[in-house]
PDB file of C-alpha atoms and ligand atoms in Angstrom:
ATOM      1  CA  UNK K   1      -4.532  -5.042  21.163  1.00 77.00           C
ATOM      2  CA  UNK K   2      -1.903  -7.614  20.482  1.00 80.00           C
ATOM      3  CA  UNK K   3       1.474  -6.300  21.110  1.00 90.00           C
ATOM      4  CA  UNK K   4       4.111  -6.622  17.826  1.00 97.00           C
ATOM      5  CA  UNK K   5       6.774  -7.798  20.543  1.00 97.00           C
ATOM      6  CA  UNK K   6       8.732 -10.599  19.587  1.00 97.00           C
ATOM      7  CA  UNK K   7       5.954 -10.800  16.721  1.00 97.00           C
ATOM      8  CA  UNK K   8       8.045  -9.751  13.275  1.00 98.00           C
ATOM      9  CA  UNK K   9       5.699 -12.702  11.389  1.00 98.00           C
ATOM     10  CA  UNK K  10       3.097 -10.577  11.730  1.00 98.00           C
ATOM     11  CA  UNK K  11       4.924  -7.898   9.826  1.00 98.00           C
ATOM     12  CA  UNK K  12       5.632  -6.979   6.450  1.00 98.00           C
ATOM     13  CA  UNK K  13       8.064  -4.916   4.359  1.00 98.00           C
ATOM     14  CA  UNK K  14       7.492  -2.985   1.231  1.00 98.00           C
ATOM     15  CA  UNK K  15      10.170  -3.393  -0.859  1.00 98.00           C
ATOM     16  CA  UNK K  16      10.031   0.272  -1.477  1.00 98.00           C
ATOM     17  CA  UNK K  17      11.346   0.874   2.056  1.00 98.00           C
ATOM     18  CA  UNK K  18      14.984  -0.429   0.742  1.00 98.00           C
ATOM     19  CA  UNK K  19      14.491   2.073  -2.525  1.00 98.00           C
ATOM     20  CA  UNK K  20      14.788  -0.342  -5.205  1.00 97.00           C
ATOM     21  CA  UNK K  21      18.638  -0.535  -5.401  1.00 97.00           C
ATOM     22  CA  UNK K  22      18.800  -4.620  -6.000  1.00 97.00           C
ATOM     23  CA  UNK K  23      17.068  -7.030  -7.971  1.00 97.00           C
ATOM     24  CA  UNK K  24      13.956  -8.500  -6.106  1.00 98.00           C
ATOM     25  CA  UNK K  25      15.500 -11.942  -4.992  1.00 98.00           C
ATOM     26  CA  UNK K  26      18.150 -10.435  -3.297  1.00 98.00           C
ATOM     27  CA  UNK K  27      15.622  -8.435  -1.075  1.00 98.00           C
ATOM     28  CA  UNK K  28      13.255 -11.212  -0.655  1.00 98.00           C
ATOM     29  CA  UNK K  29      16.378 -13.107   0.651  1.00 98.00           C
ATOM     30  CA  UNK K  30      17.782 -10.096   2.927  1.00 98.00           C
ATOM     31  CA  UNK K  31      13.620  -9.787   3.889  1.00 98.00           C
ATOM     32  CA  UNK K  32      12.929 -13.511   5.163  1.00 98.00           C
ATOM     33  CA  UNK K  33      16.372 -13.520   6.865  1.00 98.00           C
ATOM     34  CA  UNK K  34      15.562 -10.206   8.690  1.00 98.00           C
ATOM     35  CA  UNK K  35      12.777 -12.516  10.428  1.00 98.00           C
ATOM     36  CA  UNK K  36       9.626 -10.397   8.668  1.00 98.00           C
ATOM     37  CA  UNK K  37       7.018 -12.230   8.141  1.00 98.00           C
ATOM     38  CA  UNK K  38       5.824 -10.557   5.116  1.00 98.00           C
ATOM     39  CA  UNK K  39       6.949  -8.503   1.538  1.00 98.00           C
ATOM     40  CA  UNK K  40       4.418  -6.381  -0.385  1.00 98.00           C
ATOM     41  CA  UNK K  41       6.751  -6.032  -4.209  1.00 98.00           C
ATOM     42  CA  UNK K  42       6.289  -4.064  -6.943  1.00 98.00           C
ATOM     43  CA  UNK K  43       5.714  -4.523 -10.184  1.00 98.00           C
ATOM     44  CA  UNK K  44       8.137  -2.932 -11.801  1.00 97.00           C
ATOM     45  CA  UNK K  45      10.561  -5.145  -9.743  1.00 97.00           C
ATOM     46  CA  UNK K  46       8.126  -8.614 -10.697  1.00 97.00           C
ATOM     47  CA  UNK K  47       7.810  -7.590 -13.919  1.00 96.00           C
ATOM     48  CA  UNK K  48      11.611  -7.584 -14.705  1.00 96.00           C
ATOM     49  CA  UNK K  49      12.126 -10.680 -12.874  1.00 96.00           C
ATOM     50  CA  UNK K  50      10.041 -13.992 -13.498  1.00 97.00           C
ATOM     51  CA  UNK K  51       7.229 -13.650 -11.885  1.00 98.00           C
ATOM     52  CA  UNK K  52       6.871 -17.740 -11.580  1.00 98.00           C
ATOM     53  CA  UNK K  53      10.214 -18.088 -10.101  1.00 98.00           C
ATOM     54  CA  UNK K  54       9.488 -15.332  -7.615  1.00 98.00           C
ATOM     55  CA  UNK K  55       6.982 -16.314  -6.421  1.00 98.00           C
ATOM     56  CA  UNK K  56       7.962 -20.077  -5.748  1.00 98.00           C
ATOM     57  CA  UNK K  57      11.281 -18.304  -4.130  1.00 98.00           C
ATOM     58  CA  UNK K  58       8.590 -16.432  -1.944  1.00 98.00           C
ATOM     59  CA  UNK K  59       6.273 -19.426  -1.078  1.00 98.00           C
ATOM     60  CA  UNK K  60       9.405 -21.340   0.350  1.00 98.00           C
ATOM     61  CA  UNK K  61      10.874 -19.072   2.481  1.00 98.00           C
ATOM     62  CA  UNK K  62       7.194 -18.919   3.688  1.00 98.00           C
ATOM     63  CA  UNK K  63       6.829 -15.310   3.027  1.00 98.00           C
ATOM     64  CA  UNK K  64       3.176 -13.901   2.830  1.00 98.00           C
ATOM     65  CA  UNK K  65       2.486 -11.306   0.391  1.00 98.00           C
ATOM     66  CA  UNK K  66       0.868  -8.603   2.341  1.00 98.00           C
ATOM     67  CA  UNK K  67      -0.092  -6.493  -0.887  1.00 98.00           C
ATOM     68  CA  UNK K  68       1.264  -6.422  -5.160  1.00 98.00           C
ATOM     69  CA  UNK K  69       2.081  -2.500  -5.249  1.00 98.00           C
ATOM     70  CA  UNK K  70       0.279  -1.107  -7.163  1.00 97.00           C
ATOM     71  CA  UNK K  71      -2.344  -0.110 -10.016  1.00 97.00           C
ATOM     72  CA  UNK K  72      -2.002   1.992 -13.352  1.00 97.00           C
ATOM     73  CA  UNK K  73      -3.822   5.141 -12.805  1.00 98.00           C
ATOM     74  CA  UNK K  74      -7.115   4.882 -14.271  1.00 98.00           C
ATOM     75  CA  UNK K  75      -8.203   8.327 -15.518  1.00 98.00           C
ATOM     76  CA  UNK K  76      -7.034   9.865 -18.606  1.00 98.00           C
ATOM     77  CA  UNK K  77      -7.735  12.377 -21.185  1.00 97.00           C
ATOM     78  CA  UNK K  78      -9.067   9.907 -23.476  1.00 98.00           C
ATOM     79  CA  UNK K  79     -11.015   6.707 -23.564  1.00 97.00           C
ATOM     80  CA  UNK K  80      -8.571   4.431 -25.530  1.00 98.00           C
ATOM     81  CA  UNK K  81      -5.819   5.433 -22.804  1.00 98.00           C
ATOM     82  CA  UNK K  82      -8.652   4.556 -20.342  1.00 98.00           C
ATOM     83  CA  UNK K  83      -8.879   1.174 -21.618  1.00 98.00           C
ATOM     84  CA  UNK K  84      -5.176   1.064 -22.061  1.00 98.00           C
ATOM     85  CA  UNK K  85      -5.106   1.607 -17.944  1.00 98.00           C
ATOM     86  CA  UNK K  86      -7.683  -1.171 -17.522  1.00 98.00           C
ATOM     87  CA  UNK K  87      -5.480  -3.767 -19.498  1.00 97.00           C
ATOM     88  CA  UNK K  88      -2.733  -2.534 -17.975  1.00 98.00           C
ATOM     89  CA  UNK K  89      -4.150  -3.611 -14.355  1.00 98.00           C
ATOM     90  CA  UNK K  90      -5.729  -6.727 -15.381  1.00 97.00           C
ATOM     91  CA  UNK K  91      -2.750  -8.259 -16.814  1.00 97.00           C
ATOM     92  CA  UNK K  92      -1.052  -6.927 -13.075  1.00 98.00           C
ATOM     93  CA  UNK K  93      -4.098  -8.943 -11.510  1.00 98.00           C
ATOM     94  CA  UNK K  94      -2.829 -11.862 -13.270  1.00 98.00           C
ATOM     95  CA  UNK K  95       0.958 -11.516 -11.554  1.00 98.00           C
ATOM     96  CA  UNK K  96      -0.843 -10.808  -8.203  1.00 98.00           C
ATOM     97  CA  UNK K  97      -2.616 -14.223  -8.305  1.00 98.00           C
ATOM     98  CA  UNK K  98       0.397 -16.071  -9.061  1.00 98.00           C
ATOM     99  CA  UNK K  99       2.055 -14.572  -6.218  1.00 98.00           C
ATOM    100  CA  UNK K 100      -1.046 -15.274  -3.991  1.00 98.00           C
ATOM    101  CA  UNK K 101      -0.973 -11.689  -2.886  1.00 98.00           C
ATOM    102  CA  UNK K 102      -3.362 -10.442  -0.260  1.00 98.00           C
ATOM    103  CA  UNK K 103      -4.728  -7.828  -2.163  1.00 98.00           C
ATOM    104  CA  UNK K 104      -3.870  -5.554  -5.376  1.00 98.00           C
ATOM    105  CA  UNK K 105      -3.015  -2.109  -4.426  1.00 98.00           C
ATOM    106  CA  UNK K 106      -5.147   0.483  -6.142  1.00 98.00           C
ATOM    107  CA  UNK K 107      -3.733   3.987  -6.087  1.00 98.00           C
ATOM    108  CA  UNK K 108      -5.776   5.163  -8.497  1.00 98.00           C
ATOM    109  CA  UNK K 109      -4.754   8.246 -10.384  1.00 98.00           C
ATOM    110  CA  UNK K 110      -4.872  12.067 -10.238  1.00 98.00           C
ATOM    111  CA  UNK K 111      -6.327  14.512 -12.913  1.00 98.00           C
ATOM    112  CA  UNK K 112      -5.789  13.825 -16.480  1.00 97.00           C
ATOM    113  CA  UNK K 113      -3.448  16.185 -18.121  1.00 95.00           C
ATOM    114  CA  UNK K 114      -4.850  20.236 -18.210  1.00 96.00           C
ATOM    115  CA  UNK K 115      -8.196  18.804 -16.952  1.00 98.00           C
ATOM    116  CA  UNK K 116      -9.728  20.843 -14.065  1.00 98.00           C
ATOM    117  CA  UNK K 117     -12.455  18.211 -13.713  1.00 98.00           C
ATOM    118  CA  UNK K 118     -12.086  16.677 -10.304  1.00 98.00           C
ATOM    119  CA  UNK K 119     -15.551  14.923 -10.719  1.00 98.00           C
ATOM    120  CA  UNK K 120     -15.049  13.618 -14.206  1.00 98.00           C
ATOM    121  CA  UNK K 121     -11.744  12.036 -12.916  1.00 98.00           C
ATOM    122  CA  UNK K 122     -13.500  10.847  -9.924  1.00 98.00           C
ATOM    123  CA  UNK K 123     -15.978   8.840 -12.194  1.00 98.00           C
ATOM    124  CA  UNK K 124     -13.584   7.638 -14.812  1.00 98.00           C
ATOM    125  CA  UNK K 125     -11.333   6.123 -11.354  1.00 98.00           C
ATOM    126  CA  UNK K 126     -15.297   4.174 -10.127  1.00 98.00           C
ATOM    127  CA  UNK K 127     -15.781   3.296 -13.991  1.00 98.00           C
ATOM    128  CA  UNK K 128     -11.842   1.811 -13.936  1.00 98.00           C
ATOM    129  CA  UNK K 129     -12.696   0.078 -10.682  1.00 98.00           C
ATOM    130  CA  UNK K 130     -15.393  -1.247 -12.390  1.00 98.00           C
ATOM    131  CA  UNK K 131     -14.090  -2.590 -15.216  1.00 98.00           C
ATOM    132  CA  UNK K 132     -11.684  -4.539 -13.405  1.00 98.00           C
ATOM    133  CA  UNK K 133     -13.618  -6.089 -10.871  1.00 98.00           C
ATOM    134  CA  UNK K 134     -15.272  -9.453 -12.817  1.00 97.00           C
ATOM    135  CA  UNK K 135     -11.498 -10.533 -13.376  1.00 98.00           C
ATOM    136  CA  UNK K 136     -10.208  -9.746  -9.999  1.00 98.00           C
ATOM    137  CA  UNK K 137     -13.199 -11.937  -8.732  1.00 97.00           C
ATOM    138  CA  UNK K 138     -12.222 -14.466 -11.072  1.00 97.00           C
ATOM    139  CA  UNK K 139      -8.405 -15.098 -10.102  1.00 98.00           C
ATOM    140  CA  UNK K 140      -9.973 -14.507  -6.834  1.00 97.00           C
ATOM    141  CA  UNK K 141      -7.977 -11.002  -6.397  1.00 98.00           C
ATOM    142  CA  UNK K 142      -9.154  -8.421  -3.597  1.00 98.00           C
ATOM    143  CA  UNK K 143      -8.855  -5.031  -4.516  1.00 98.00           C
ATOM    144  CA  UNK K 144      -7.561  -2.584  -1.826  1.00 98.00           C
ATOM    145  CA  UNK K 145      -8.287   1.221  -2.594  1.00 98.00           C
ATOM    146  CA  UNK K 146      -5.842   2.759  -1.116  1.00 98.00           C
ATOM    147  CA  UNK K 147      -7.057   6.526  -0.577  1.00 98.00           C
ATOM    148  CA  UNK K 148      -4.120   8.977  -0.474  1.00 98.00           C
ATOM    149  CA  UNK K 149      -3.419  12.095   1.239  1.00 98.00           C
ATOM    150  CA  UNK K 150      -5.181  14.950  -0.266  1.00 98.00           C
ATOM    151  CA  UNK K 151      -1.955  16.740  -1.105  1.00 98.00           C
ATOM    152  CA  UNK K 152      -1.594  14.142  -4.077  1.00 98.00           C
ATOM    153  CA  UNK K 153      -5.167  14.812  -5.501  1.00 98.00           C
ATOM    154  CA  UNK K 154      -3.846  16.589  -8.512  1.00 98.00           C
ATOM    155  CA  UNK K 155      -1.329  14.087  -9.520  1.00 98.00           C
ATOM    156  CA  UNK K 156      -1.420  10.578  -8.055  1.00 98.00           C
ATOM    157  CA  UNK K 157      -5.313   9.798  -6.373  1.00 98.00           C
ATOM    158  CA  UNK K 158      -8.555  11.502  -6.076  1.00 98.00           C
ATOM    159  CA  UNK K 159      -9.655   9.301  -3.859  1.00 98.00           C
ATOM    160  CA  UNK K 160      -8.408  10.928  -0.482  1.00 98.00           C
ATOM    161  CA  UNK K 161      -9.827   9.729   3.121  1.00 98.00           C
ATOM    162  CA  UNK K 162     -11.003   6.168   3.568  1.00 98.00           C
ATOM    163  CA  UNK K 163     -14.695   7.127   4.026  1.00 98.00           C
ATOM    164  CA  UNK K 164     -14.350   8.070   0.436  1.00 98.00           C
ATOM    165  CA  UNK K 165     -12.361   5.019  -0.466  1.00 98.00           C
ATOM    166  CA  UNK K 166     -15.217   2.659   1.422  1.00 98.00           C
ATOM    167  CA  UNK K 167     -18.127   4.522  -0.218  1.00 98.00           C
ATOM    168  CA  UNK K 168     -16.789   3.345  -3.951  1.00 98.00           C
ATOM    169  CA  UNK K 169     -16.393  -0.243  -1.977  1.00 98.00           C
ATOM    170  CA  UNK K 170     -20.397  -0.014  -1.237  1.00 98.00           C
ATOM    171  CA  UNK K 171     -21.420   1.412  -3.969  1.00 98.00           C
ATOM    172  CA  UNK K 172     -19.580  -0.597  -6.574  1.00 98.00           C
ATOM    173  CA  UNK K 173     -19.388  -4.097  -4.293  1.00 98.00           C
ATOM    174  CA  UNK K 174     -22.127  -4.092  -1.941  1.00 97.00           C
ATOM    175  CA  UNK K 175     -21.991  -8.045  -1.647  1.00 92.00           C
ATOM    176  CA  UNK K 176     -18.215  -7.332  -0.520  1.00 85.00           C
ATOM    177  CA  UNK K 177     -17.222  -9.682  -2.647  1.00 83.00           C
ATOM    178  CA  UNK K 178     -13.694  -8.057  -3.747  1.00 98.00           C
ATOM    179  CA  UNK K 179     -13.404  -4.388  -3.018  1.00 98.00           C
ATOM    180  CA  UNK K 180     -11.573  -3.161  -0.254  1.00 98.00           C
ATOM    181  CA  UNK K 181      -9.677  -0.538   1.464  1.00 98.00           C
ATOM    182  CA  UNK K 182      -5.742   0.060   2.083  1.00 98.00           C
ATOM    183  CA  UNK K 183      -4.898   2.166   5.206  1.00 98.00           C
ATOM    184  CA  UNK K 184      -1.741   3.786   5.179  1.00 98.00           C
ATOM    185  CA  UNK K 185      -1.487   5.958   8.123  1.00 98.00           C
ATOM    186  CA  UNK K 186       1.456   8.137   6.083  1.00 98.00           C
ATOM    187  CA  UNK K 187      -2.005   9.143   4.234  1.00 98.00           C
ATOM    188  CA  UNK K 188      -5.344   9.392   6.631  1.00 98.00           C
ATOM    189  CA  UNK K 189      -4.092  10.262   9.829  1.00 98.00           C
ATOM    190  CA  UNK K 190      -4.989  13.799   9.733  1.00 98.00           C
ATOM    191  CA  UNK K 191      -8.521  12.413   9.181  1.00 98.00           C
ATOM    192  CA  UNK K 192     -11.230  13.830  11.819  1.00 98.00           C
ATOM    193  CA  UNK K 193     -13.246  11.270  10.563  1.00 98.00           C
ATOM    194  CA  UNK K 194     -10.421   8.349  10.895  1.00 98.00           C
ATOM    195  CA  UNK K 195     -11.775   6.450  13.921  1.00 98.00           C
ATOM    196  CA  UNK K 196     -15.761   6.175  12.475  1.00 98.00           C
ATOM    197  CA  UNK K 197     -14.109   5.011   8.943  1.00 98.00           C
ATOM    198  CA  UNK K 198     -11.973   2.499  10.173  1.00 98.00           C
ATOM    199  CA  UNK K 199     -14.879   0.874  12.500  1.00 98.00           C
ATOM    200  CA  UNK K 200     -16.895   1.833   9.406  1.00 98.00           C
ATOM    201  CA  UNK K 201     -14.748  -0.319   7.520  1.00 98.00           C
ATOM    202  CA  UNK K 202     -13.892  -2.922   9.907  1.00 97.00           C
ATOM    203  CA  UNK K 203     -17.749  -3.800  10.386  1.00 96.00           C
ATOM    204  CA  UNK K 204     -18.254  -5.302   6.465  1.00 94.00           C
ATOM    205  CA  UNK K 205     -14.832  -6.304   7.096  1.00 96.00           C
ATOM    206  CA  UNK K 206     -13.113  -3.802   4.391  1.00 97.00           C
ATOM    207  CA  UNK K 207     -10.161  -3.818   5.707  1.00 98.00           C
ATOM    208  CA  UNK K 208      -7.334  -5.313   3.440  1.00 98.00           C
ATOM    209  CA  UNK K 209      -3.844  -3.810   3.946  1.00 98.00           C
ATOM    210  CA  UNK K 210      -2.181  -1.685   7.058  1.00 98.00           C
ATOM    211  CA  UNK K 211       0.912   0.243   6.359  1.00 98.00           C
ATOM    212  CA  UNK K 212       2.601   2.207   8.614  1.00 98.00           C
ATOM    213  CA  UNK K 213       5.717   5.320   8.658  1.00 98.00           C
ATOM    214  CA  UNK K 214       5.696   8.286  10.073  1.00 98.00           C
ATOM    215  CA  UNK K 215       5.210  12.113   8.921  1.00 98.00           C
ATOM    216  CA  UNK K 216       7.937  14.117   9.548  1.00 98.00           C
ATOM    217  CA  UNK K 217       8.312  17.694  10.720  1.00 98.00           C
ATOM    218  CA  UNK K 218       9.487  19.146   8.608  1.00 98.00           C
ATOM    219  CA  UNK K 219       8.239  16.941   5.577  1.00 98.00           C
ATOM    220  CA  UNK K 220      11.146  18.227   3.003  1.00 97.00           C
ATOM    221  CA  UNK K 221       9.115  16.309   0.221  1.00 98.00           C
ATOM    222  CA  UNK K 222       5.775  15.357  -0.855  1.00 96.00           C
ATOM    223  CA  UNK K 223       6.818  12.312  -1.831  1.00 97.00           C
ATOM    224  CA  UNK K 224      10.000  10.901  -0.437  1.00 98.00           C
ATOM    225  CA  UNK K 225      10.545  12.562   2.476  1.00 98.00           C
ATOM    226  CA  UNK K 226       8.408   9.663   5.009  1.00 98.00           C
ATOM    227  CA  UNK K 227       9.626   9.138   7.823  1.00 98.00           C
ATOM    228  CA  UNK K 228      10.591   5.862  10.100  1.00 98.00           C
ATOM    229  CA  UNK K 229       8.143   5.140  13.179  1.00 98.00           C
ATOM    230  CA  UNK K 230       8.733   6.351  15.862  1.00 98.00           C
ATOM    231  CA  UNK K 231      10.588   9.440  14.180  1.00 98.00           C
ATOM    232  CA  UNK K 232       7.324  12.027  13.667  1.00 98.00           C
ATOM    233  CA  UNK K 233       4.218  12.369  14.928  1.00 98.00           C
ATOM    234  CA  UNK K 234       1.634   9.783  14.121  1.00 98.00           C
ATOM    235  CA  UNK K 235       0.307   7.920  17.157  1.00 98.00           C
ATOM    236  CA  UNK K 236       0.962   4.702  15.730  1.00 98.00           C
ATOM    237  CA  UNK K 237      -0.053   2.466  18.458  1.00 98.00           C
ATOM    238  CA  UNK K 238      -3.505   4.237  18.671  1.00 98.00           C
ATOM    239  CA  UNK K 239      -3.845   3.581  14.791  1.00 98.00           C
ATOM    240  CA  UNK K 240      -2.871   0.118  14.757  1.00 98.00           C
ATOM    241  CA  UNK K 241      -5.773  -0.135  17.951  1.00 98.00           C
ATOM    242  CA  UNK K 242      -8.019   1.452  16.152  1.00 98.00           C
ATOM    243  CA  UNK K 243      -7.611  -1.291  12.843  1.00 98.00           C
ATOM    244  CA  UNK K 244      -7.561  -3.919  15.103  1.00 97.00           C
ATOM    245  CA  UNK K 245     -10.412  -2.936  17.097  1.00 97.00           C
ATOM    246  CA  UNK K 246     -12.336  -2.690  13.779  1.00 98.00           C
ATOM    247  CA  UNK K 247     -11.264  -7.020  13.278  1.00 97.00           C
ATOM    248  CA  UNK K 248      -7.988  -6.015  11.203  1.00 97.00           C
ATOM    249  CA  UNK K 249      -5.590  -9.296  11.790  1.00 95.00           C
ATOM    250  CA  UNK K 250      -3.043  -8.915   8.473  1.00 97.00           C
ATOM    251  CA  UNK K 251       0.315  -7.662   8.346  1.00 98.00           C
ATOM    252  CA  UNK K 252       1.436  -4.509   9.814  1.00 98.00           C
ATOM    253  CA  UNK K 253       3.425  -3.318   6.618  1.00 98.00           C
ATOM    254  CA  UNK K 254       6.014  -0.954   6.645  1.00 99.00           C
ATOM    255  CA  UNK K 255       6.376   1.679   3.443  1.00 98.00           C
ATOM    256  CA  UNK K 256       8.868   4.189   3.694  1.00 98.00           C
ATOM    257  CA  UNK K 257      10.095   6.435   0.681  1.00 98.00           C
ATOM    258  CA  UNK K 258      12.521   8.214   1.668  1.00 98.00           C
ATOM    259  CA  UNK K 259      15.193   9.168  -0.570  1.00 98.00           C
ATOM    260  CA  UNK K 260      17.739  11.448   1.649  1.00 98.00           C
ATOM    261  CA  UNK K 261      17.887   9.334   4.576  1.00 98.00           C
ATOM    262  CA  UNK K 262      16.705   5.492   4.171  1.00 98.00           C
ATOM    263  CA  UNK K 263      17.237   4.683   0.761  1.00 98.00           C
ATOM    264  CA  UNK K 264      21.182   5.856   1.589  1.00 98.00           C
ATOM    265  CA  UNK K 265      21.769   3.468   4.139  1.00 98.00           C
ATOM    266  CA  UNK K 266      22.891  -0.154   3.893  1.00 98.00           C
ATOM    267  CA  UNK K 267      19.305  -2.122   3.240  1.00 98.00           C
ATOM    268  CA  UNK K 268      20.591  -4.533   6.428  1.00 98.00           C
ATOM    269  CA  UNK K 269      20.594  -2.033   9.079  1.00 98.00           C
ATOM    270  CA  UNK K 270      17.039  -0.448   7.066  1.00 98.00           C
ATOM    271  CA  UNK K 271      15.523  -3.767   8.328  1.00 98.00           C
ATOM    272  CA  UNK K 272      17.075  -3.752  11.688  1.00 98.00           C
ATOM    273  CA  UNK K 273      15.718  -0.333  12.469  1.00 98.00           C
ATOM    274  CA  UNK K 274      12.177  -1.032  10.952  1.00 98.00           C
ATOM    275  CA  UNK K 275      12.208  -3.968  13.392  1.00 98.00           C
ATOM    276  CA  UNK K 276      12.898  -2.682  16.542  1.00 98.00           C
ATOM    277  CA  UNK K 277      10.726   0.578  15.618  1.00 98.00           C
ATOM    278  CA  UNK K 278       7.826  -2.296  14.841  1.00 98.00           C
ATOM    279  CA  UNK K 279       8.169  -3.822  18.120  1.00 98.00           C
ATOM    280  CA  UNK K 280       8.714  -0.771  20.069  1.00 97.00           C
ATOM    281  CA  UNK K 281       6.426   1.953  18.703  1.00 97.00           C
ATOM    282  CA  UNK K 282       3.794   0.430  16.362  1.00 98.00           C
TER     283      UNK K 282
HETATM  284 ZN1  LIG I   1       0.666   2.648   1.379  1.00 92.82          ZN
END
């Protein structure tokens, strides 16, 4: 495994880890200076801003855009809010070529409201992916599932260990021509199953984004309560061997939400500790 010493261009940060406080050229700016070789934006943040002048700012301070965060969630209770979704995400496709993003991030929804039906939402999230495939092919767009822990089933993704996310990728792509898989260790690394899914994935060369925290003891939040590496208990050197081993060479992209602790401290010394936790424990 190729140690991150020394090695920040091989890095990334999502912009999320700084909380969203400033406009996005100031945290490109604070990014590139930090020495990271890498940003992963939102689109809330691109979508205020122009997305043209963003991404030339990006391009010349020779930034590479490790992922466009993230889709609309595609089920819903009914089928004009379904295609709603799909626009929703195709336009987003559009700002993700522009940018020359890696990959789009597909977090792709929870249960529709009072539904019980974890299958039907299961199918109406393949249907989605679907129906946004042909255009992500044509701007020449990957697609990274990104399968979340299964505490966020109900609400946020249904689509919960990366075997799961890599059997839509077969069964929907089997040419691998644009479906792939996020791995956020935050989510899957509970998984028994981790280590066969990852070589799984890394042998039709699935593999599209790697993003890294920790999980904290105690977690205080389901949501914004992540922790830096190094600070909880995911073996992250073992994960980021076990990606690599499976022909993984992208960013190692950081994505911390954490609203008590990081997103209170000055952004500068956000980056500084992400760095030397990169170097030293990833
Ligand atoms: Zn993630």
């Amino acid at each position: 495994m190729n140690s991150l010493q020394g090695r920040l261009d091989r890095c990334a940060i999502n912009t999320a880890t700084l909380g969203h406080r400033e406009p996005l050229h100031l945290t490109i700016d604070r990014i590139a200076r930090a020495g990271f070789g890498g940003i992963a934006p939102w689109r809330h943040e691109v979508e205020a801003a122009d997305v043209a002048r963003i991404s030339k700012q990006i391009r010349s301070l020779d930034l590479e855009v490790s992922g466009y965060c993230r889709s609309t969630y595609f089920p819903a209770s009914t089928a004009e809010e379904r295609v709603a979704n799909i626009r929703s995400n195709t336009r987003a496709l559009a700002d993700a070529a522009e940018l020359g993003a890696r990959c789009f991030v597909m977090v792709v929804g929870g249960l529709p409201a009072g539904s019980r039906d974890l299958s039907a939402a299961r199918e109406m999230v393949v249907d989605g992916i679907a129906a946004l495939m042909p255009e992500a092919k044509k701007l020449g767009v990957r697609l990274a599932i990104e399968p979340l822990h299964p505490m966020y089933a109900a609400e946020r993704s249904v689509i919960n260990t990366v075997g799961h996310a890599l059997d839509v990728c077969r069964q929907l792509d089997p040419d691998n021509g644009v479906l792939g898989v996020a791995v956020d260790v935050y989510h899957c690394w509970w998984d028994p199953q981790l280590a066969e899914s990852v070589a799984s994935a890394g042998k039709d060369a699935r593999i599209a984004a790697y993003h890294v925290s920790d999980w904290l003891i105690p977690t205080t939040d389901m949501l914004l309560d992540r922790g830096m590496m190094g600070d909880g208990v995911i073996d992250l050197k073992e994960t980021r061997r076990l990606i690599e081993s499976a022909g993984y060479m992208g960013m190692t992209e950081v994505e911390i939400f954490s609203r008590d602790r990081w997103w209170k401290a000055p952004p500068d010394e956000v980056l500084r500790c992400c760095a030397e936790r990169l170097q030293r424990v990833c």
